[in-house]
């Protein structure tokens, strides 16, 4: 891409090293780096990194061509951040010319969506922005899986496996919104052409695929536990089934009610830790990991289950002990999961919830897309200003 030194930033977009080599070049049938270079006028540091050390970036519909970004630790993080924010800029330009959605038509105006890239629910405008941005991010990771640098290749394979699932599911939910206009439906249909390249790829190494899957499951289960509650009638139905000794819940799908609460803490940070475990095991401070996570990531799933069960009597109202137990159980066979369910009963003096063993965890993961769609809640406007 052409030489461009960003104000107050020591990185350039030129040359064959660093982020310039990672950004897609048109001559190699990659994304339009020339377009990014033409549109991007300023990258303004510094923003503090997240507590886990990942890059934080945002752009605004009121300041086309500008982005604010924390200093990246690696060139690949800067490349991903620039592509992400450029996608927001492009969508802002489209929205200035075309209405892709109505203010309210067929669903509550303040409906909220599960966004796997954030810890809080998103309104439709922000959700559309996020899905469109991550289409570019997923495609960049897809291409970087063949990078010359082995570390970049390994990181890209994990990120592609993780974000391909999350972004595809978010896209499916977006397309189901009745608020999309005819132009919006045409726009989202065109997005599907990019997603067609996400299938038929070489397989991801098993260890990376497993950690990517755990990152998906942990975020979804944590989000559901924080924001959603079954209706009172269904709680009574589930309780009766549990007390009667039923083998599983009376129904596969449970209708839920959205809770207007503060953003769920730590969901994206947990995924970041799994990413580090996948891509840079030597860079992890293993002593700071939760004991259950340490045991599971070390391959000691039996120990992880035992430690998780030991904590349940004291922390059964908190979601993370259950999530950590679930992740450990999902690494074991169904027979081992059943035995650990009995250990839960022995440790707590009661049986797990109906289907609360491995089968329920899997069912909860499968049913998430259906039950965590738009939910009524309070607030914001159409969404000018900063976006992430």
mmCIF file of C-alpha atoms in Angstrom:
data_model
loop_
_atom_site.group_PDB
_atom_site.id
_atom_site.type_symbol
_atom_site.label_atom_id
_atom_site.label_comp_id
_atom_site.label_asym_id
_atom_site.label_seq_id
_atom_site.Cartn_x
_atom_site.Cartn_y
_atom_site.Cartn_z
ATOM 1 C CA UNK A 1 0.000 0.000 0.000
ATOM 2 C CA UNK A 2 1.246 3.582 -0.530
ATOM 3 C CA UNK A 3 3.460 5.140 2.101
ATOM 4 C CA UNK A 4 1.395 6.868 4.796
ATOM 5 C CA UNK A 5 2.677 7.852 8.216
ATOM 6 C CA UNK A 6 -0.162 8.261 10.646
ATOM 7 C CA UNK A 7 -0.057 11.260 12.999
ATOM 8 C CA UNK A 8 1.596 10.482 16.331
ATOM 9 C CA UNK A 9 2.063 6.882 15.270
ATOM 10 C CA UNK A 10 5.354 5.190 14.572
ATOM 11 C CA UNK A 11 3.883 2.670 12.115
ATOM 12 C CA UNK A 12 3.657 3.153 8.390
ATOM 13 C CA UNK A 13 1.652 1.390 5.753
ATOM 14 C CA UNK A 14 4.636 0.910 3.469
ATOM 15 C CA UNK A 15 7.185 -1.782 2.894
ATOM 16 C CA UNK A 16 7.313 -5.550 3.101
ATOM 17 C CA UNK A 17 7.566 -5.756 6.895
ATOM 18 C CA UNK A 18 5.153 -5.304 9.761
ATOM 19 C CA UNK A 19 1.509 -4.509 9.231
ATOM 20 C CA UNK A 20 2.088 -3.282 5.667
ATOM 21 C CA UNK A 21 2.968 -6.823 4.632
ATOM 22 C CA UNK A 22 -0.063 -8.216 6.431
ATOM 23 C CA UNK A 23 -2.645 -5.865 4.963
ATOM 24 C CA UNK A 24 -4.272 -7.322 1.836
ATOM 25 C CA UNK A 25 -2.767 -6.131 -1.435
ATOM 26 C CA UNK A 26 -4.913 -5.893 -4.598
ATOM 27 C CA UNK A 27 -2.223 -7.473 -6.743
ATOM 28 C CA UNK A 28 -2.550 -10.653 -4.685
ATOM 29 C CA UNK A 29 -6.332 -10.712 -4.991
ATOM 30 C CA UNK A 30 -6.712 -9.499 -1.414
ATOM 31 C CA UNK A 31 -8.875 -6.770 0.059
ATOM 32 C CA UNK A 32 -8.438 -3.230 -1.293
ATOM 33 C CA UNK A 33 -5.536 -1.887 0.716
ATOM 34 C CA UNK A 34 -5.434 1.048 -1.680
ATOM 35 C CA UNK A 35 -8.989 1.921 -0.676
ATOM 36 C CA UNK A 36 -8.064 1.752 2.987
ATOM 37 C CA UNK A 37 -5.039 3.972 2.410
ATOM 38 C CA UNK A 38 -7.133 6.516 0.518
ATOM 39 C CA UNK A 39 -9.871 6.660 3.160
ATOM 40 C CA UNK A 40 -7.796 6.544 6.348
ATOM 41 C CA UNK A 41 -6.737 10.080 7.232
ATOM 42 C CA UNK A 42 -5.592 9.671 10.835
ATOM 43 C CA UNK A 43 -4.990 7.019 13.469
ATOM 44 C CA UNK A 44 -4.910 8.646 16.876
ATOM 45 C CA UNK A 45 -3.179 6.961 19.800
ATOM 46 C CA UNK A 46 -3.185 6.361 22.582
ATOM 47 C CA UNK A 47 -6.187 4.525 23.925
ATOM 48 C CA UNK A 48 -5.445 2.152 26.792
ATOM 49 C CA UNK A 49 -5.442 -1.508 25.927
ATOM 50 C CA UNK A 50 -8.002 -3.810 27.444
ATOM 51 C CA UNK A 51 -7.061 -5.351 30.828
ATOM 52 C CA UNK A 52 -5.892 -8.480 28.997
ATOM 53 C CA UNK A 53 -3.704 -6.421 26.658
ATOM 54 C CA UNK A 54 -5.727 -6.576 23.435
ATOM 55 C CA UNK A 55 -6.117 -3.618 21.095
ATOM 56 C CA UNK A 56 -9.038 -1.247 21.666
ATOM 57 C CA UNK A 57 -10.156 0.744 18.603
ATOM 58 C CA UNK A 58 -13.102 2.865 17.554
ATOM 59 C CA UNK A 59 -14.205 5.141 14.735
ATOM 60 C CA UNK A 60 -17.082 7.592 14.352
ATOM 61 C CA UNK A 61 -19.673 8.244 11.694
ATOM 62 C CA UNK A 62 -19.093 11.941 12.431
ATOM 63 C CA UNK A 63 -15.396 11.770 11.496
ATOM 64 C CA UNK A 64 -14.946 9.709 8.345
ATOM 65 C CA UNK A 65 -11.367 8.625 7.827
ATOM 66 C CA UNK A 66 -10.341 8.842 11.471
ATOM 67 C CA UNK A 67 -9.774 6.045 13.963
ATOM 68 C CA UNK A 68 -8.639 5.918 17.559
ATOM 69 C CA UNK A 69 -6.612 2.887 18.508
ATOM 70 C CA UNK A 70 -4.458 1.662 21.359
ATOM 71 C CA UNK A 71 -0.871 0.765 20.516
ATOM 72 C CA UNK A 72 -0.822 -2.816 19.197
ATOM 73 C CA UNK A 73 1.608 -5.378 20.523
ATOM 74 C CA UNK A 74 1.965 -7.051 17.129
ATOM 75 C CA UNK A 75 1.777 -5.904 13.522
ATOM 76 C CA UNK A 76 -1.080 -8.329 12.902
ATOM 77 C CA UNK A 77 -3.180 -6.599 15.581
ATOM 78 C CA UNK A 78 -2.754 -3.261 13.835
ATOM 79 C CA UNK A 79 -3.662 -4.812 10.474
ATOM 80 C CA UNK A 80 -6.832 -6.358 11.916
ATOM 81 C CA UNK A 81 -7.760 -3.119 13.687
ATOM 82 C CA UNK A 82 -7.357 -1.065 10.519
ATOM 83 C CA UNK A 83 -9.453 -3.471 8.450
ATOM 84 C CA UNK A 84 -12.118 -3.524 11.161
ATOM 85 C CA UNK A 85 -12.412 0.258 11.406
ATOM 86 C CA UNK A 86 -12.272 0.686 7.625
ATOM 87 C CA UNK A 87 -15.315 -1.588 7.348
ATOM 88 C CA UNK A 88 -17.164 0.699 9.766
ATOM 89 C CA UNK A 89 -16.221 3.693 7.616
ATOM 90 C CA UNK A 90 -17.460 2.011 4.449
ATOM 91 C CA UNK A 91 -20.788 1.093 6.051
ATOM 92 C CA UNK A 92 -21.180 4.645 7.362
ATOM 93 C CA UNK A 93 -20.777 5.893 3.788
ATOM 94 C CA UNK A 94 -23.447 3.457 2.577
ATOM 95 C CA UNK A 95 -25.832 4.483 5.351
ATOM 96 C CA UNK A 96 -25.409 8.139 4.394
ATOM 97 C CA UNK A 97 -26.874 7.256 0.991
ATOM 98 C CA UNK A 98 -29.229 4.308 1.570
ATOM 99 C CA UNK A 99 -31.579 3.239 4.367
ATOM 100 C CA UNK A 100 -30.735 -0.379 5.135
ATOM 101 C CA UNK A 101 -33.213 -0.696 8.020
ATOM 102 C CA UNK A 102 -36.283 1.029 9.374
ATOM 103 C CA UNK A 103 -36.511 2.589 12.791
ATOM 104 C CA UNK A 104 -39.076 0.000 13.899
ATOM 105 C CA UNK A 105 -41.043 -2.487 11.844
ATOM 106 C CA UNK A 106 -42.138 -5.810 13.245
ATOM 107 C CA UNK A 107 -39.889 -5.868 16.289
ATOM 108 C CA UNK A 108 -39.366 -3.569 19.288
ATOM 109 C CA UNK A 109 -37.435 -0.460 18.317
ATOM 110 C CA UNK A 110 -35.064 -1.026 21.206
ATOM 111 C CA UNK A 111 -34.540 -4.755 20.575
ATOM 112 C CA UNK A 112 -31.162 -6.100 21.532
ATOM 113 C CA UNK A 113 -28.999 -8.746 19.891
ATOM 114 C CA UNK A 114 -26.332 -11.112 21.157
ATOM 115 C CA UNK A 115 -23.030 -9.765 19.793
ATOM 116 C CA UNK A 116 -20.150 -12.188 20.290
ATOM 117 C CA UNK A 117 -17.556 -9.420 19.978
ATOM 118 C CA UNK A 118 -18.879 -7.512 23.004
ATOM 119 C CA UNK A 119 -20.025 -8.161 26.554
ATOM 120 C CA UNK A 120 -23.221 -6.106 26.185
ATOM 121 C CA UNK A 121 -26.300 -6.577 23.951
ATOM 122 C CA UNK A 122 -26.433 -4.434 20.805
ATOM 123 C CA UNK A 123 -29.241 -2.521 19.076
ATOM 124 C CA UNK A 124 -29.791 -3.266 15.390
ATOM 125 C CA UNK A 125 -27.660 -0.345 14.029
ATOM 126 C CA UNK A 126 -24.647 -1.340 16.097
ATOM 127 C CA UNK A 127 -25.268 -5.017 15.402
ATOM 128 C CA UNK A 128 -25.283 -4.438 11.638
ATOM 129 C CA UNK A 129 -22.033 -2.488 11.963
ATOM 130 C CA UNK A 130 -20.419 -5.255 13.976
ATOM 131 C CA UNK A 131 -21.433 -8.035 11.600
ATOM 132 C CA UNK A 132 -20.230 -6.072 8.570
ATOM 133 C CA UNK A 133 -16.916 -5.241 10.258
ATOM 134 C CA UNK A 134 -16.275 -8.831 11.258
ATOM 135 C CA UNK A 135 -16.927 -10.064 7.736
ATOM 136 C CA UNK A 136 -13.757 -8.192 6.803
ATOM 137 C CA UNK A 137 -11.897 -9.462 9.864
ATOM 138 C CA UNK A 138 -12.804 -13.103 9.193
ATOM 139 C CA UNK A 139 -11.711 -12.792 5.581
ATOM 140 C CA UNK A 140 -8.387 -11.288 6.637
ATOM 141 C CA UNK A 141 -7.759 -14.144 9.091
ATOM 142 C CA UNK A 142 -8.707 -16.630 6.368
ATOM 143 C CA UNK A 143 -6.002 -15.258 4.093
ATOM 144 C CA UNK A 144 -3.398 -14.939 6.832
ATOM 145 C CA UNK A 145 -3.564 -18.688 7.500
ATOM 146 C CA UNK A 146 -1.052 -19.001 4.647
ATOM 147 C CA UNK A 147 1.291 -16.266 5.883
ATOM 148 C CA UNK A 148 5.040 -16.915 5.804
ATOM 149 C CA UNK A 149 5.368 -16.396 9.560
ATOM 150 C CA UNK A 150 4.484 -19.624 11.490
ATOM 151 C CA UNK A 151 3.274 -17.608 14.492
ATOM 152 C CA UNK A 152 0.930 -15.546 12.317
ATOM 153 C CA UNK A 153 -0.340 -18.719 10.628
ATOM 154 C CA UNK A 154 -1.148 -20.367 13.966
ATOM 155 C CA UNK A 155 -2.849 -17.255 15.301
ATOM 156 C CA UNK A 156 -4.840 -16.870 12.076
ATOM 157 C CA UNK A 157 -6.071 -20.471 12.176
ATOM 158 C CA UNK A 158 -7.399 -20.046 15.697
ATOM 159 C CA UNK A 159 -8.996 -16.657 14.979
ATOM 160 C CA UNK A 160 -10.546 -17.914 11.749
ATOM 161 C CA UNK A 161 -12.036 -20.978 13.461
ATOM 162 C CA UNK A 162 -13.432 -18.819 16.258
ATOM 163 C CA UNK A 163 -14.762 -15.791 14.363
ATOM 164 C CA UNK A 164 -16.090 -17.769 11.410
ATOM 165 C CA UNK A 165 -18.623 -19.471 13.696
ATOM 166 C CA UNK A 166 -19.521 -16.362 15.665
ATOM 167 C CA UNK A 167 -19.842 -14.103 12.620
ATOM 168 C CA UNK A 168 -21.824 -16.579 10.538
ATOM 169 C CA UNK A 169 -24.352 -17.063 13.356
ATOM 170 C CA UNK A 170 -24.603 -13.301 13.887
ATOM 171 C CA UNK A 171 -25.180 -12.850 10.152
ATOM 172 C CA UNK A 172 -27.995 -15.414 10.184
ATOM 173 C CA UNK A 173 -29.708 -13.546 13.009
ATOM 174 C CA UNK A 174 -29.206 -10.204 11.260
ATOM 175 C CA UNK A 175 -30.836 -11.474 8.061
ATOM 176 C CA UNK A 176 -33.913 -12.515 10.054
ATOM 177 C CA UNK A 177 -34.618 -8.964 11.269
ATOM 178 C CA UNK A 178 -37.943 -7.641 9.931
ATOM 179 C CA UNK A 179 -36.497 -4.125 10.118
ATOM 180 C CA UNK A 180 -34.271 -4.610 7.082
ATOM 181 C CA UNK A 181 -35.479 -2.642 4.077
ATOM 182 C CA UNK A 182 -35.431 -4.033 0.544
ATOM 183 C CA UNK A 183 -32.039 -2.384 0.125
ATOM 184 C CA UNK A 184 -30.945 -3.879 3.440
ATOM 185 C CA UNK A 185 -31.945 -7.366 2.341
ATOM 186 C CA UNK A 186 -30.088 -6.912 -0.931
ATOM 187 C CA UNK A 187 -27.043 -5.588 0.949
ATOM 188 C CA UNK A 188 -26.942 -8.527 3.360
ATOM 189 C CA UNK A 189 -27.435 -10.968 0.479
ATOM 190 C CA UNK A 190 -24.345 -9.502 -1.176
ATOM 191 C CA UNK A 191 -22.425 -10.051 2.063
ATOM 192 C CA UNK A 192 -23.092 -13.777 1.710
ATOM 193 C CA UNK A 193 -20.730 -13.865 -1.271
ATOM 194 C CA UNK A 194 -17.829 -13.256 1.131
ATOM 195 C CA UNK A 195 -19.019 -15.956 3.519
ATOM 196 C CA UNK A 196 -19.010 -18.479 0.672
ATOM 197 C CA UNK A 197 -15.200 -18.463 0.885
ATOM 198 C CA UNK A 198 -15.273 -19.477 4.551
ATOM 199 C CA UNK A 199 -16.173 -23.096 3.818
ATOM 200 C CA UNK A 200 -14.270 -25.835 2.092
ATOM 201 C CA UNK A 201 -10.994 -24.734 3.668
ATOM 202 C CA UNK A 202 -8.306 -27.027 5.025
ATOM 203 C CA UNK A 203 -9.063 -28.246 8.509
ATOM 204 C CA UNK A 204 -7.861 -26.363 11.579
ATOM 205 C CA UNK A 205 -5.491 -28.310 13.871
ATOM 206 C CA UNK A 206 -7.436 -30.137 16.551
ATOM 207 C CA UNK A 207 -5.887 -28.285 19.488
ATOM 208 C CA UNK A 208 -6.754 -24.897 17.981
ATOM 209 C CA UNK A 209 -10.230 -26.002 16.945
ATOM 210 C CA UNK A 210 -10.943 -27.193 20.494
ATOM 211 C CA UNK A 211 -9.871 -23.916 22.103
ATOM 212 C CA UNK A 212 -11.783 -21.889 19.509
ATOM 213 C CA UNK A 213 -14.902 -23.947 20.240
ATOM 214 C CA UNK A 214 -14.460 -23.405 23.979
ATOM 215 C CA UNK A 215 -14.150 -19.652 23.436
ATOM 216 C CA UNK A 216 -17.433 -19.668 21.508
ATOM 217 C CA UNK A 217 -19.262 -21.746 24.118
ATOM 218 C CA UNK A 218 -17.926 -19.820 27.127
ATOM 219 C CA UNK A 219 -18.965 -16.447 25.721
ATOM 220 C CA UNK A 220 -22.436 -17.607 24.719
ATOM 221 C CA UNK A 221 -23.169 -19.386 27.983
ATOM 222 C CA UNK A 222 -21.828 -16.481 30.036
ATOM 223 C CA UNK A 223 -23.927 -14.002 28.065
ATOM 224 C CA UNK A 224 -27.077 -16.091 28.459
ATOM 225 C CA UNK A 225 -26.554 -16.598 32.178
ATOM 226 C CA UNK A 226 -26.085 -12.865 32.707
ATOM 227 C CA UNK A 227 -28.859 -11.395 30.556
ATOM 228 C CA UNK A 228 -31.556 -14.041 30.137
ATOM 229 C CA UNK A 229 -33.946 -15.665 32.555
ATOM 230 C CA UNK A 230 -36.641 -18.270 31.915
ATOM 231 C CA UNK A 231 -40.191 -17.169 32.561
ATOM 232 C CA UNK A 232 -41.657 -17.934 35.986
ATOM 233 C CA UNK A 233 -43.900 -20.641 34.521
ATOM 234 C CA UNK A 234 -41.028 -22.419 32.842
ATOM 235 C CA UNK A 235 -38.899 -22.211 35.981
ATOM 236 C CA UNK A 236 -41.700 -24.000 37.829
ATOM 237 C CA UNK A 237 -41.905 -26.608 35.042
ATOM 238 C CA UNK A 238 -38.154 -27.231 35.113
ATOM 239 C CA UNK A 239 -38.117 -27.436 38.905
ATOM 240 C CA UNK A 240 -40.916 -30.000 38.925
ATOM 241 C CA UNK A 241 -39.105 -32.117 36.343
ATOM 242 C CA UNK A 242 -35.894 -31.956 38.378
ATOM 243 C CA UNK A 243 -37.580 -32.915 41.656
ATOM 244 C CA UNK A 244 -39.427 -35.785 39.991
ATOM 245 C CA UNK A 245 -36.149 -37.287 38.802
ATOM 246 C CA UNK A 246 -36.782 -36.756 35.080
ATOM 247 C CA UNK A 247 -33.892 -37.720 32.809
ATOM 248 C CA UNK A 248 -33.947 -34.352 31.068
ATOM 249 C CA UNK A 249 -35.834 -31.079 30.695
ATOM 250 C CA UNK A 250 -39.451 -31.349 29.505
ATOM 251 C CA UNK A 251 -38.662 -29.265 26.441
ATOM 252 C CA UNK A 252 -35.552 -28.603 24.379
ATOM 253 C CA UNK A 253 -36.175 -24.887 23.902
ATOM 254 C CA UNK A 254 -36.825 -22.591 26.861
ATOM 255 C CA UNK A 255 -38.273 -19.136 26.261
ATOM 256 C CA UNK A 256 -36.314 -16.470 28.048
ATOM 257 C CA UNK A 257 -36.857 -12.918 29.234
ATOM 258 C CA UNK A 258 -34.195 -10.249 28.808
ATOM 259 C CA UNK A 259 -32.867 -8.590 31.969
ATOM 260 C CA UNK A 260 -31.796 -4.949 31.806
ATOM 261 C CA UNK A 261 -28.573 -5.151 33.811
ATOM 262 C CA UNK A 262 -25.033 -3.866 33.612
ATOM 263 C CA UNK A 263 -22.743 -5.376 30.943
ATOM 264 C CA UNK A 264 -21.495 -8.848 31.749
ATOM 265 C CA UNK A 265 -17.928 -8.656 33.072
ATOM 266 C CA UNK A 266 -15.073 -10.644 31.650
ATOM 267 C CA UNK A 267 -16.669 -12.497 28.729
ATOM 268 C CA UNK A 268 -14.405 -11.220 25.957
ATOM 269 C CA UNK A 269 -11.411 -11.273 28.297
ATOM 270 C CA UNK A 270 -11.926 -15.003 28.858
ATOM 271 C CA UNK A 271 -11.874 -15.574 25.106
ATOM 272 C CA UNK A 272 -8.670 -13.547 24.900
ATOM 273 C CA UNK A 273 -7.050 -15.842 27.453
ATOM 274 C CA UNK A 274 -8.027 -18.898 25.436
ATOM 275 C CA UNK A 275 -6.567 -17.223 22.347
ATOM 276 C CA UNK A 276 -3.283 -16.738 24.180
ATOM 277 C CA UNK A 277 -3.338 -20.352 25.317
ATOM 278 C CA UNK A 278 -3.774 -21.392 21.686
ATOM 279 C CA UNK A 279 -1.317 -19.026 20.038
ATOM 280 C CA UNK A 280 1.298 -18.200 22.640
ATOM 281 C CA UNK A 281 1.317 -20.738 25.498
ATOM 282 C CA UNK A 282 4.713 -19.472 26.607
ATOM 283 C CA UNK A 283 3.323 -15.969 27.037
ATOM 284 C CA UNK A 284 0.698 -17.020 29.579
ATOM 285 C CA UNK A 285 1.253 -16.487 33.263
ATOM 286 C CA UNK A 286 -0.074 -19.905 34.219
ATOM 287 C CA UNK A 287 0.046 -19.090 37.917
ATOM 288 C CA UNK A 288 -2.609 -16.416 37.397
ATOM 289 C CA UNK A 289 -5.083 -18.775 35.734
ATOM 290 C CA UNK A 290 -8.115 -20.038 37.608
ATOM 291 C CA UNK A 291 -7.259 -23.526 38.962
ATOM 292 C CA UNK A 292 -10.039 -25.154 36.920
ATOM 293 C CA UNK A 293 -8.830 -23.475 33.731
ATOM 294 C CA UNK A 294 -5.226 -24.375 34.524
ATOM 295 C CA UNK A 295 -6.111 -28.047 34.928
ATOM 296 C CA UNK A 296 -8.287 -28.172 31.802
ATOM 297 C CA UNK A 297 -5.765 -26.375 29.588
ATOM 298 C CA UNK A 298 -3.027 -28.676 30.919
ATOM 299 C CA UNK A 299 -5.034 -31.690 29.753
ATOM 300 C CA UNK A 300 -6.060 -32.776 33.258
ATOM 301 C CA UNK A 301 -9.802 -32.808 32.628
ATOM 302 C CA UNK A 302 -10.573 -35.114 35.550
ATOM 303 C CA UNK A 303 -8.849 -32.722 37.933
ATOM 304 C CA UNK A 304 -10.634 -29.780 36.304
ATOM 305 C CA UNK A 305 -14.018 -31.457 36.852
ATOM 306 C CA UNK A 306 -13.193 -32.280 40.464
ATOM 307 C CA UNK A 307 -12.065 -28.722 41.213
ATOM 308 C CA UNK A 308 -15.163 -27.288 39.527
ATOM 309 C CA UNK A 309 -17.469 -29.596 41.472
ATOM 310 C CA UNK A 310 -15.752 -28.680 44.744
ATOM 311 C CA UNK A 311 -16.636 -25.013 44.150
ATOM 312 C CA UNK A 312 -20.284 -25.521 43.276
ATOM 313 C CA UNK A 313 -21.653 -25.676 46.861
ATOM 314 C CA UNK A 314 -20.132 -22.243 47.557
ATOM 315 C CA UNK A 315 -20.667 -20.587 44.177
ATOM 316 C CA UNK A 316 -23.669 -22.330 42.644
ATOM 317 C CA UNK A 317 -25.453 -19.011 41.983
ATOM 318 C CA UNK A 318 -22.544 -17.716 39.894
ATOM 319 C CA UNK A 319 -22.297 -18.638 36.178
ATOM 320 C CA UNK A 320 -18.554 -19.187 35.871
ATOM 321 C CA UNK A 321 -18.271 -22.338 38.025
ATOM 322 C CA UNK A 322 -20.914 -23.959 35.822
ATOM 323 C CA UNK A 323 -19.278 -22.724 32.626
ATOM 324 C CA UNK A 324 -15.878 -24.048 33.694
ATOM 325 C CA UNK A 325 -17.410 -27.387 34.671
ATOM 326 C CA UNK A 326 -19.190 -27.527 31.333
ATOM 327 C CA UNK A 327 -15.993 -26.870 29.386
ATOM 328 C CA UNK A 328 -14.238 -29.636 31.295
ATOM 329 C CA UNK A 329 -17.118 -32.061 30.698
ATOM 330 C CA UNK A 330 -17.136 -31.276 26.997
ATOM 331 C CA UNK A 331 -13.537 -32.533 26.801
ATOM 332 C CA UNK A 332 -14.604 -35.888 28.165
ATOM 333 C CA UNK A 333 -16.713 -38.744 26.825
ATOM 334 C CA UNK A 334 -20.488 -38.816 27.532
ATOM 335 C CA UNK A 335 -19.861 -41.687 29.978
ATOM 336 C CA UNK A 336 -17.364 -39.613 31.949
ATOM 337 C CA UNK A 337 -19.755 -36.675 31.910
ATOM 338 C CA UNK A 338 -22.476 -38.845 33.438
ATOM 339 C CA UNK A 339 -20.132 -39.978 36.191
ATOM 340 C CA UNK A 340 -19.190 -36.377 36.920
ATOM 341 C CA UNK A 341 -22.872 -35.517 37.102
ATOM 342 C CA UNK A 342 -23.143 -38.018 39.927
ATOM 343 C CA UNK A 343 -20.140 -36.368 41.569
ATOM 344 C CA UNK A 344 -21.950 -33.038 41.399
ATOM 345 C CA UNK A 345 -24.813 -34.628 43.317
ATOM 346 C CA UNK A 346 -22.392 -36.081 45.863
ATOM 347 C CA UNK A 347 -20.638 -32.752 46.314
ATOM 348 C CA UNK A 348 -23.725 -30.579 46.579
ATOM 349 C CA UNK A 349 -26.189 -32.964 48.173
ATOM 350 C CA UNK A 350 -28.490 -32.610 45.190
ATOM 351 C CA UNK A 351 -28.748 -33.657 41.580
ATOM 352 C CA UNK A 352 -27.768 -31.406 38.680
ATOM 353 C CA UNK A 353 -30.602 -29.625 36.888
ATOM 354 C CA UNK A 354 -32.546 -31.730 34.349
ATOM 355 C CA UNK A 355 -30.241 -32.277 31.407
ATOM 356 C CA UNK A 356 -27.635 -30.314 33.302
ATOM 357 C CA UNK A 357 -24.894 -32.722 32.465
ATOM 358 C CA UNK A 358 -23.112 -32.765 29.155
ATOM 359 C CA UNK A 359 -26.296 -33.087 27.111
ATOM 360 C CA UNK A 360 -27.808 -29.909 28.537
ATOM 361 C CA UNK A 361 -24.643 -27.943 27.947
ATOM 362 C CA UNK A 362 -24.646 -29.012 24.326
ATOM 363 C CA UNK A 363 -28.345 -28.274 23.952
ATOM 364 C CA UNK A 364 -27.842 -24.835 25.454
ATOM 365 C CA UNK A 365 -25.055 -24.143 22.998
ATOM 366 C CA UNK A 366 -27.112 -25.323 20.013
ATOM 367 C CA UNK A 367 -30.234 -23.441 21.013
ATOM 368 C CA UNK A 368 -28.477 -20.164 21.665
ATOM 369 C CA UNK A 369 -29.046 -18.671 18.249
ATOM 370 C CA UNK A 370 -32.791 -19.159 18.509
ATOM 371 C CA UNK A 371 -33.303 -18.006 22.065
ATOM 372 C CA UNK A 372 -30.825 -15.133 22.247
ATOM 373 C CA UNK A 373 -32.111 -13.083 19.383
ATOM 374 C CA UNK A 374 -33.699 -9.629 19.645
ATOM 375 C CA UNK A 375 -34.917 -8.931 23.165
ATOM 376 C CA UNK A 376 -36.795 -5.908 24.454
ATOM 377 C CA UNK A 377 -34.677 -3.586 26.554
ATOM 378 C CA UNK A 378 -34.003 0.104 27.076
ATOM 379 C CA UNK A 379 -32.316 2.662 25.023
ATOM 380 C CA UNK A 380 -29.887 4.188 22.637
ATOM 381 C CA UNK A 381 -30.542 5.945 19.412
ATOM 382 C CA UNK A 382 -29.792 5.055 15.848
ATOM 383 C CA UNK A 383 -26.134 5.278 16.604
ATOM 384 C CA UNK A 384 -24.074 8.160 15.313
ATOM 385 C CA UNK A 385 -20.765 8.623 17.042
ATOM 386 C CA UNK A 386 -18.219 6.033 18.175
ATOM 387 C CA UNK A 387 -18.570 2.373 17.313
ATOM 388 C CA UNK A 388 -16.474 -0.627 18.188
#
